[in-house]
Amino acid sequence: MSFLTKIFGSRNQRLLKQYQKIVREINALEPKLEALTDEQLKAKTPEFKERISKGETLDAILPEAFAVCREASKRVLKMRHFDVQMMGGMALHFGKIAEMGTGEGKTLMATLPIYLNALSGKGVHVVTVNDYLAQRDAEQMGQLYGWLGLTTGVNLSQLEHDAKQTAYSSDVTYGTNNEFGFDYLRDNMVYEAKDRVQRSLNFAVVDEVDSILIDEARTPLIISGQAENHTELYYKINEVPKLLTLQIGEETPDGKGVVEVPGDYTKDEKSHQVLLTEAGHDKAERILTQMGLLPEGASLYDAANISLVHHLYAALRAHALYFKDQHYVVLNDEIVIVDEFTGRMMTGRRWSDGLHQAVEAKEGVRIQNENQTLASITFQNYFRMYARLSGMTGTADTEAYEFQEIYGLETVVIPPNRPSQRKDRQDQVYKSSEEKYGAMLKDIQDCYERGQPVLVGTTSIENSELLSSILEKAKLPHNVLNAKQHAREAEIIAQAGRPKGITIATNMAGRGTDIVLGGNVAKQVQLIEESATLSDAEKQAQAKQLRDEWQSLHDQVVAAGGLHIVGTERHESRRVDNQLRGRSGRQGDPGSSRFYLSLDDALLRIFAGDRVRAIMDRLKMPEGEPIEAGIVSRSIESAQRKVEARNFDIRKQLLEYDDVANDQRKVIYQQRNELLEAHDMSEMMASLRDGMFHDLVRMYVPDESVEEQWDLKGLQTHLAAEWALDINLTGLLETEQNLTDADILERVVAAAKANYDAKVDLVGKESFAGFERSVMLQSIDSHWREHLAALDHLRQGIHLRGYAQKNPKQEYKREAFELFGQMLDMIKNEVVRIIVTVRIQSREEIEAAEQQLAQSQVENVHYQHADFDANASPEEMLAPNPVATDDSQAYVESGWKVGRNDMCPCGSGKKFKQCHGKLA
């Protein structure tokens, strides 16, 4: 500790001191509020709202609002906020992350800043990790908000449009991160302002903030529609990896590496990559030629076969690196990804880059089509749009730097209400998995005999099922909680603290239910109170009996040492290990924890295995004897730090690439919103039309030029053929001797305006404005989709620019900017062309056309938030399931620009816009 810190305290201590001062103010108000009747207390909400409307700030009324919320909670929920919960509430209100241990009451703490911020009338979003928690918290805490005169809404997936609008117009809206993000994207795809559901993004409280803003933020939210179908190709290519063999060992330039078993491809587990060897290339080419996928004598790397290489590598990765019941499960003829962080099934999510289809082919299930991106956003860029963002979790401190760096969120560690009594024992490292599982079984058996409940944490479904079979052989009764038992989750956890209880769980992050020592009586009491057949006296008697019973069970568990945590291996992230440990020792309860490791565990094998094995050999350790030393635990922690640092770099790089698209997204979405809210489109159209014809005329009649330089015949022909404008320019030249280039420009613009005005007069200003709006929105949307696909292609190959001594990020920014400029030009051109050339007979006709445009949406829309893929580069992580590349690429990135109305360079005889321009 530095000299200055000793004198002034750390930043965290100084903040807590400030908060404690405000807590004393709040506590001083308690006696006065206790004396109020329910009606008087409820009247405080309208009083606060009025004070805010007169200009008083939320910070100024914070002590009173917190005190009122605490008093209401005592009356409605029968729970009084602890002082530490008050401090946590302040951290949230001031836009920080409150780190509070498991069981410290984060859900109740959040009601304080939520109530205070909801008084402004701008809405508060509470973001949770799943629909179950959103619904549960909204129902429980909604009683409190409702009593205080505020409305609560729940934003679930698959809600009807009107129900969503109602949820968002409530003072407090609960929902999941995915749903809030997708609603934002969907709101920017509507064709009428009344179809939007979200209000402006004001204040958000993110529950399990580390899970949502870090783990889930590694991949973007993508809304995609159906693209071309390549089903047959995936099934054919799936046969190739079965005919290729894995090479063990590899040669290295320094000559130290040795090939132990020659083969066709190598796999690198650390970077999660596969690579074909030279022999593998030749063999793959022979196999593909025999299958008829590769022409005789052609190479895999010919320009025409780029997509074949892509498919081959996807199939190899699916076979060599992705395993059933570890990375995914097969359910109802579908591949469902399993989240590596929570062990939950992520229904509806798909891996990108063709990997998901390759896994579908491998497992022989139906292949779903590849998609085209319609809209996408990363969580970083979505959550940074809130005027104020805050979060709460039990484990944020290890990632504090990232929260500060990316979201500008400071982490405040809130002290526990009662000091923790949990004993964290040293890790035990065994040579083999068999020895490790043997030691764990002994530990669990010992706890079972003493009546101590045990929670066993695993990192994969596969491990939890293996452990379950070991316990079954030993005849130990237990519960298994993993992605496959999702529905019984809360029920299993609620009773995990009973004597002799053994629970095996896959990753315990964000479960949202406390493990109470002796079992959770509140749930059983709730069922009795809801019973219609019992009288009040019987209800009270039964509830009392349950509580008395619980007290003896509770004392029994406390005497046995509280909840014991057994970790089966260390996770990549220290945070997830801390989450598991944190389930024990809540609210000052006793507890203990220990991790059992073996040299076969992935983390140890990849990062620290050789070092630890050398120590064991040097010490001549007997069979079954573990190492239990601080130096080993520290070496494992440093391996975890390395992985965390790598993951942070990936997320940061991902964000730097997405920031480019984000700036463009803001421009496009702002234009869309202006269009949706505009009543009169004539000024906007006049500006576009004048600009368009100005550029056109200047191509044939340059500025300040003489008559010899004019090509009036060419201009006249072009206007008639392309714009349906008949202007006799050559005749004008003969009749008017003093005609200037400015006069010609003026005549053409005036003719275009007259043409436009005639159409408006025919159908009425309002009807035509609706048609114009639909044309513009449709044009923006279709070009934005093509632009996103172009950015995806650009991003996938941009890292190769590094070989030319160019900075890939700078190159990406420059080219993305050029592409964006081209896209805006194409939108203007298209809109003006449609408006000028459209032929209208009646109002009904234009309204039908408007309707048709609004409905021309892409079919089979998918919502995906792809699982984090450790082997993907940041360029690939932003890509959707890619649209197949074809010849169209040749004309997108060529050095010269083909005009939309020029002949296509491919020699088809069609105009570029009707041929490869259409594809590009």
Short mmCIF file of C-alpha atoms in Angstrom, two decimals, residues 542-860:
data_model
loop_
_atom_site.label_atom_id
_atom_site.label_comp_id
_atom_site.label_asym_id
_atom_site.label_seq_id
_atom_site.Cartn_x
_atom_site.Cartn_y
_atom_site.Cartn_z
CA GLN A 542 -48.45 -25.02 9.15
CA ALA A 543 -46.12 -22.14 8.33
CA LYS A 544 -44.92 -22.03 11.97
CA GLN A 545 -44.29 -25.79 11.94
CA LEU A 546 -42.22 -25.44 8.72
CA ARG A 547 -40.21 -22.54 10.17
CA ASP A 548 -39.50 -24.42 13.42
CA GLU A 549 -38.45 -27.49 11.43
CA TRP A 550 -36.22 -25.27 9.29
CA GLN A 551 -34.53 -23.78 12.37
CA SER A 552 -33.35 -27.22 13.54
CA LEU A 553 -32.20 -28.16 9.99
CA HIS A 554 -30.43 -24.80 9.70
CA ASP A 555 -28.60 -25.30 13.01
CA GLN A 556 -27.62 -28.82 11.92
CA VAL A 557 -26.08 -27.52 8.65
CA VAL A 558 -24.29 -24.64 10.42
CA ALA A 559 -22.79 -27.12 12.92
CA ALA A 560 -21.58 -29.30 10.00
CA GLY A 561 -19.73 -26.30 8.53
CA GLY A 562 -22.27 -24.70 6.15
CA LEU A 563 -22.34 -25.24 2.39
CA HIS A 564 -19.20 -26.89 0.95
CA ILE A 565 -18.20 -25.97 -2.61
CA VAL A 566 -16.29 -28.49 -4.74
CA GLY A 567 -14.81 -27.18 -8.02
CA THR A 568 -13.99 -29.88 -10.58
CA GLU A 569 -11.61 -27.65 -12.58
CA ARG A 570 -10.58 -24.03 -12.89
CA HIS A 571 -12.45 -21.96 -15.47
CA GLU A 572 -10.69 -19.77 -18.03
CA SER A 573 -11.84 -16.73 -16.07
CA ARG A 574 -11.14 -16.15 -12.36
CA ARG A 575 -14.48 -14.39 -12.19
CA VAL A 576 -16.43 -17.59 -12.89
CA ASP A 577 -14.47 -19.42 -10.16
CA ASN A 578 -15.34 -16.61 -7.75
CA GLN A 579 -19.02 -16.87 -8.73
CA LEU A 580 -19.01 -20.55 -7.77
CA ARG A 581 -17.25 -19.88 -4.45
CA GLY A 582 -19.64 -17.01 -3.75
CA ARG A 583 -22.63 -19.37 -3.48
CA SER A 584 -21.30 -20.35 -0.05
CA GLY A 585 -20.93 -18.09 3.00
CA ARG A 586 -23.82 -15.69 2.21
CA GLN A 587 -24.84 -13.15 4.89
CA GLY A 588 -22.09 -14.28 7.28
CA ASP A 589 -22.98 -18.01 7.06
CA PRO A 590 -20.15 -20.50 7.55
CA GLY A 591 -18.93 -22.36 4.45
CA SER A 592 -15.90 -23.79 2.68
CA SER A 593 -14.58 -24.34 -0.83
CA ARG A 594 -11.91 -26.32 -2.63
CA PHE A 595 -10.94 -26.83 -6.28
CA TYR A 596 -9.67 -30.22 -7.45
CA LEU A 597 -7.48 -30.12 -10.56
CA SER A 598 -5.56 -32.61 -12.67
CA LEU A 599 -2.84 -32.21 -15.26
CA ASP A 600 -5.37 -33.38 -17.87
CA ASP A 601 -7.59 -30.29 -17.38
CA ALA A 602 -7.66 -28.07 -20.46
CA LEU A 603 -6.40 -24.92 -18.68
CA LEU A 604 -3.49 -26.72 -17.01
CA ARG A 605 -2.63 -28.79 -20.06
CA ILE A 606 -2.45 -25.76 -22.35
CA PHE A 607 -0.82 -23.24 -20.02
CA ALA A 608 0.90 -24.78 -17.01
CA GLY A 609 0.91 -28.59 -17.35
CA ASP A 610 4.58 -29.20 -18.17
CA ARG A 611 5.80 -26.94 -15.35
CA VAL A 612 3.61 -28.62 -12.69
CA ARG A 613 4.38 -32.14 -14.00
CA ALA A 614 8.12 -31.36 -13.74
CA ILE A 615 7.66 -30.26 -10.10
CA MET A 616 5.76 -33.50 -9.33
CA ASP A 617 8.44 -35.66 -10.97
CA ARG A 618 11.23 -33.80 -9.16
CA LEU A 619 9.51 -34.29 -5.81
CA LYS A 620 8.99 -38.02 -6.66
CA MET A 621 5.37 -37.77 -5.56
CA PRO A 622 3.65 -41.14 -4.95
CA GLU A 623 0.54 -42.17 -6.95
CA GLY A 624 -2.66 -40.42 -5.85
CA GLU A 625 -0.79 -37.81 -3.81
CA PRO A 626 -1.75 -34.22 -4.73
CA ILE A 627 0.31 -31.06 -4.84
CA GLU A 628 -1.18 -28.42 -2.58
CA ALA A 629 1.02 -25.35 -2.80
CA GLY A 630 0.60 -21.61 -3.18
CA ILE A 631 3.09 -21.52 -6.05
CA VAL A 632 0.90 -23.90 -8.12
CA SER A 633 -2.29 -21.90 -7.39
CA ARG A 634 -0.48 -18.71 -8.38
CA SER A 635 0.79 -20.28 -11.60
CA ILE A 636 -2.81 -21.30 -12.46
CA GLU A 637 -4.02 -17.76 -11.70
CA SER A 638 -1.40 -16.30 -14.00
CA ALA A 639 -2.63 -18.67 -16.76
CA GLN A 640 -6.17 -17.41 -16.15
CA ARG A 641 -4.92 -13.82 -16.34
CA LYS A 642 -3.33 -14.55 -19.72
CA VAL A 643 -6.61 -15.92 -21.09
CA GLU A 644 -8.56 -12.97 -19.64
CA ALA A 645 -6.10 -10.49 -21.21
CA ARG A 646 -6.40 -12.23 -24.58
CA ASN A 647 -10.18 -12.17 -24.41
CA PHE A 648 -10.12 -8.48 -23.47
CA ASP A 649 -7.93 -7.73 -26.50
CA ILE A 650 -10.35 -9.64 -28.74
CA ARG A 651 -13.34 -7.68 -27.40
CA LYS A 652 -11.52 -4.38 -27.68
CA GLN A 653 -10.47 -5.08 -31.26
CA LEU A 654 -13.99 -6.24 -32.09
CA LEU A 655 -15.26 -2.93 -30.76
CA GLU A 656 -12.73 -0.85 -32.72
CA TYR A 657 -13.97 -2.46 -35.94
CA ASP A 658 -17.61 -2.12 -34.98
CA ASP A 659 -17.14 1.56 -34.03
CA VAL A 660 -16.67 2.29 -37.74
CA ALA A 661 -19.97 0.64 -38.60
CA ASN A 662 -21.53 2.25 -35.53
CA ASP A 663 -20.83 5.80 -36.72
CA GLN A 664 -22.44 4.91 -40.05
CA ARG A 665 -25.34 3.14 -38.31
CA LYS A 666 -26.08 6.29 -36.30
CA VAL A 667 -26.23 8.38 -39.48
CA ILE A 668 -28.56 5.91 -41.26
CA TYR A 669 -30.85 5.46 -38.23
CA GLN A 670 -31.02 9.21 -37.63
CA GLN A 671 -32.04 9.73 -41.29
CA ARG A 672 -34.69 7.01 -40.96
CA ASN A 673 -36.11 8.59 -37.80
CA GLU A 674 -36.22 12.03 -39.41
CA LEU A 675 -38.10 10.49 -42.36
CA LEU A 676 -40.58 8.69 -40.07
CA GLU A 677 -41.35 11.92 -38.20
CA ALA A 678 -41.46 14.25 -41.24
CA HIS A 679 -44.96 15.29 -42.43
CA ASP A 680 -43.89 17.30 -45.45
CA MET A 681 -41.31 15.64 -47.72
CA SER A 682 -41.26 18.29 -50.48
CA GLU A 683 -38.23 20.26 -49.22
CA MET A 684 -36.14 17.14 -48.72
CA MET A 685 -37.12 15.86 -52.18
CA ALA A 686 -36.43 19.23 -53.83
CA SER A 687 -32.93 19.29 -52.36
CA LEU A 688 -32.20 15.71 -53.54
CA ARG A 689 -33.68 16.32 -56.99
CA ASP A 690 -31.83 19.60 -57.57
CA GLY A 691 -28.52 18.05 -56.46
CA MET A 692 -29.04 15.04 -58.72
CA PHE A 693 -29.86 17.07 -61.86
CA HIS A 694 -27.11 19.58 -61.14
CA ASP A 695 -24.52 16.74 -61.23
CA LEU A 696 -26.13 15.25 -64.34
CA VAL A 697 -26.19 18.51 -66.34
CA ARG A 698 -22.59 19.32 -65.37
CA MET A 699 -21.44 16.03 -66.92
CA TYR A 700 -22.66 17.28 -70.36
CA VAL A 701 -22.43 21.05 -69.86
CA PRO A 702 -19.40 21.85 -67.65
CA ASP A 703 -19.50 24.86 -65.33
CA GLU A 704 -18.44 28.19 -66.94
CA SER A 705 -17.78 26.50 -70.27
CA VAL A 706 -18.25 27.71 -73.84
CA GLU A 707 -20.77 26.39 -76.37
CA GLU A 708 -18.19 24.23 -78.16
CA GLN A 709 -17.72 22.16 -75.01
CA TRP A 710 -21.43 21.38 -74.58
CA ASP A 711 -23.01 18.06 -75.51
CA LEU A 712 -26.67 19.13 -75.53
CA LYS A 713 -27.70 16.28 -77.81
CA GLY A 714 -26.25 13.71 -75.43
CA LEU A 715 -27.93 15.40 -72.44
CA GLN A 716 -31.29 15.56 -74.24
CA THR A 717 -31.11 11.85 -75.17
CA HIS A 718 -30.07 10.89 -71.63
CA LEU A 719 -32.93 12.87 -70.02
CA ALA A 720 -35.48 11.30 -72.35
CA ALA A 721 -34.20 7.72 -72.05
CA GLU A 722 -33.35 7.60 -68.34
CA TRP A 723 -35.57 10.23 -66.74
CA ALA A 724 -38.61 10.41 -69.06
CA LEU A 725 -38.08 14.20 -69.42
CA ASP A 726 -38.58 15.57 -72.95
CA ILE A 727 -36.81 18.93 -73.21
CA ASN A 728 -35.87 20.33 -76.62
CA LEU A 729 -32.41 21.64 -75.64
CA THR A 730 -31.00 21.76 -79.20
CA GLY A 731 -34.06 23.80 -80.29
CA LEU A 732 -33.47 26.21 -77.37
CA LEU A 733 -29.95 26.87 -78.57
CA GLU A 734 -31.24 27.91 -81.98
CA THR A 735 -33.97 30.23 -80.67
CA GLU A 736 -31.99 31.86 -77.82
CA GLN A 737 -28.73 33.42 -78.91
CA ASN A 738 -27.45 34.37 -75.42
CA LEU A 739 -28.05 30.98 -73.76
CA THR A 740 -25.52 30.24 -70.94
CA ASP A 741 -24.63 27.01 -69.15
CA ALA A 742 -26.49 28.32 -66.05
CA ASP A 743 -29.67 28.82 -68.16
CA ILE A 744 -29.55 25.18 -69.35
CA LEU A 745 -29.17 23.98 -65.76
CA GLU A 746 -32.10 26.16 -64.70
CA ARG A 747 -34.36 24.82 -67.52
CA VAL A 748 -33.61 21.16 -66.71
CA VAL A 749 -34.22 21.64 -62.95
CA ALA A 750 -37.45 23.57 -63.71
CA ALA A 751 -38.67 20.78 -66.05
CA ALA A 752 -37.99 18.15 -63.36
CA LYS A 753 -39.87 20.28 -60.79
CA ALA A 754 -42.84 20.72 -63.14
CA ASN A 755 -42.93 16.96 -63.72
CA TYR A 756 -42.91 16.42 -59.91
CA ASP A 757 -45.56 19.08 -59.18
CA ALA A 758 -47.92 17.55 -61.77
CA LYS A 759 -47.80 14.20 -59.91
CA VAL A 760 -48.37 15.84 -56.52
CA ASP A 761 -51.37 17.79 -57.89
CA LEU A 762 -52.83 14.58 -59.29
CA VAL A 763 -52.91 12.62 -56.01
CA GLY A 764 -52.60 15.26 -53.29
CA LYS A 765 -49.61 16.32 -51.20
CA GLU A 766 -50.30 13.97 -48.26
CA SER A 767 -50.68 10.78 -50.32
CA PHE A 768 -47.57 11.56 -52.34
CA ALA A 769 -45.56 12.29 -49.16
CA GLY A 770 -46.45 8.80 -47.86
CA PHE A 771 -45.28 7.23 -51.12
CA GLU A 772 -42.02 9.25 -51.05
CA ARG A 773 -41.36 8.21 -47.47
CA SER A 774 -41.82 4.53 -48.34
CA VAL A 775 -39.55 4.81 -51.40
CA MET A 776 -36.80 6.46 -49.33
CA LEU A 777 -37.06 4.01 -46.43
CA GLN A 778 -37.07 1.03 -48.76
CA SER A 779 -34.05 2.35 -50.64
CA ILE A 780 -32.12 3.13 -47.44
CA ASP A 781 -32.88 -0.34 -46.03
CA SER A 782 -31.92 -2.34 -49.11
CA HIS A 783 -28.69 -0.39 -49.66
CA TRP A 784 -27.80 -0.54 -45.94
CA ARG A 785 -28.17 -4.35 -46.08
CA GLU A 786 -25.86 -4.53 -49.09
CA HIS A 787 -23.46 -2.16 -47.34
CA LEU A 788 -23.35 -4.42 -44.24
CA ALA A 789 -22.55 -7.42 -46.46
CA ALA A 790 -19.80 -5.40 -48.19
CA LEU A 791 -18.34 -4.46 -44.77
CA ASP A 792 -18.39 -8.14 -43.75
CA HIS A 793 -16.44 -9.14 -46.87
CA LEU A 794 -14.03 -6.26 -46.37
CA ARG A 795 -13.45 -7.18 -42.73
CA GLN A 796 -12.77 -10.85 -43.46
CA GLY A 797 -9.77 -10.11 -45.65
CA ILE A 798 -8.52 -6.82 -44.20
CA HIS A 799 -5.91 -8.41 -41.87
CA LEU A 800 -3.93 -9.44 -44.98
CA ARG A 801 -3.12 -5.74 -45.56
CA GLY A 802 -0.70 -6.09 -42.64
CA TYR A 803 1.64 -7.98 -44.99
CA ALA A 804 1.83 -4.85 -47.16
CA GLN A 805 3.01 -2.83 -44.13
CA LYS A 806 -0.39 -1.14 -43.86
CA ASN A 807 -2.44 -0.78 -40.69
CA PRO A 808 -5.51 -3.01 -41.22
CA LYS A 809 -7.72 -0.90 -38.93
CA GLN A 810 -6.85 2.33 -40.75
CA GLU A 811 -7.37 0.64 -44.11
CA TYR A 812 -10.73 -0.69 -42.92
CA LYS A 813 -11.81 2.78 -41.75
CA ARG A 814 -10.77 4.37 -45.04
CA GLU A 815 -12.44 1.81 -47.29
CA ALA A 816 -15.58 1.61 -45.13
CA PHE A 817 -15.88 5.40 -45.43
CA GLU A 818 -15.55 5.19 -49.23
CA LEU A 819 -18.16 2.42 -49.40
CA PHE A 820 -20.49 4.50 -47.23
CA GLY A 821 -20.11 7.49 -49.53
CA GLN A 822 -20.89 5.31 -52.55
CA MET A 823 -23.95 3.91 -50.77
CA LEU A 824 -25.34 7.39 -50.02
CA ASP A 825 -24.87 8.38 -53.70
CA MET A 826 -26.70 5.24 -54.82
CA ILE A 827 -29.60 5.91 -52.41
CA LYS A 828 -30.01 9.49 -53.70
CA ASN A 829 -29.80 8.37 -57.31
CA GLU A 830 -32.34 5.59 -56.84
CA VAL A 831 -34.86 7.67 -54.87
CA VAL A 832 -34.83 10.57 -57.34
CA ARG A 833 -35.06 8.18 -60.31
CA ILE A 834 -38.13 6.42 -58.88
CA ILE A 835 -39.91 9.65 -57.92
CA VAL A 836 -39.19 11.36 -61.26
CA THR A 837 -39.99 8.39 -63.53
CA VAL A 838 -42.97 6.87 -61.70
CA ARG A 839 -46.21 7.06 -63.69
CA ILE A 840 -49.31 7.74 -61.62
CA GLN A 841 -52.96 7.58 -62.62
CA SER A 842 -54.83 7.80 -59.30
CA ARG A 843 -54.56 8.18 -55.52
CA GLU A 844 -55.55 4.49 -55.00
CA GLU A 845 -52.66 3.42 -57.21
CA ILE A 846 -50.08 5.37 -55.19
CA GLU A 847 -51.45 4.12 -51.88
CA ALA A 848 -51.23 0.51 -53.13
CA ALA A 849 -47.62 1.13 -54.22
CA GLU A 850 -46.79 2.59 -50.79
CA GLN A 851 -48.32 -0.47 -49.13
CA GLN A 852 -46.32 -2.80 -51.34
CA LEU A 853 -43.05 -1.01 -50.54
CA ALA A 854 -43.69 -1.16 -46.79
CA GLN A 855 -44.28 -4.91 -47.02
CA SER A 856 -41.23 -5.72 -49.15
CA GLN A 857 -39.34 -7.08 -46.16
CA VAL A 858 -36.88 -9.96 -46.23
CA GLU A 859 -38.34 -13.41 -45.56
CA ASN A 860 -37.45 -15.77 -42.70
#
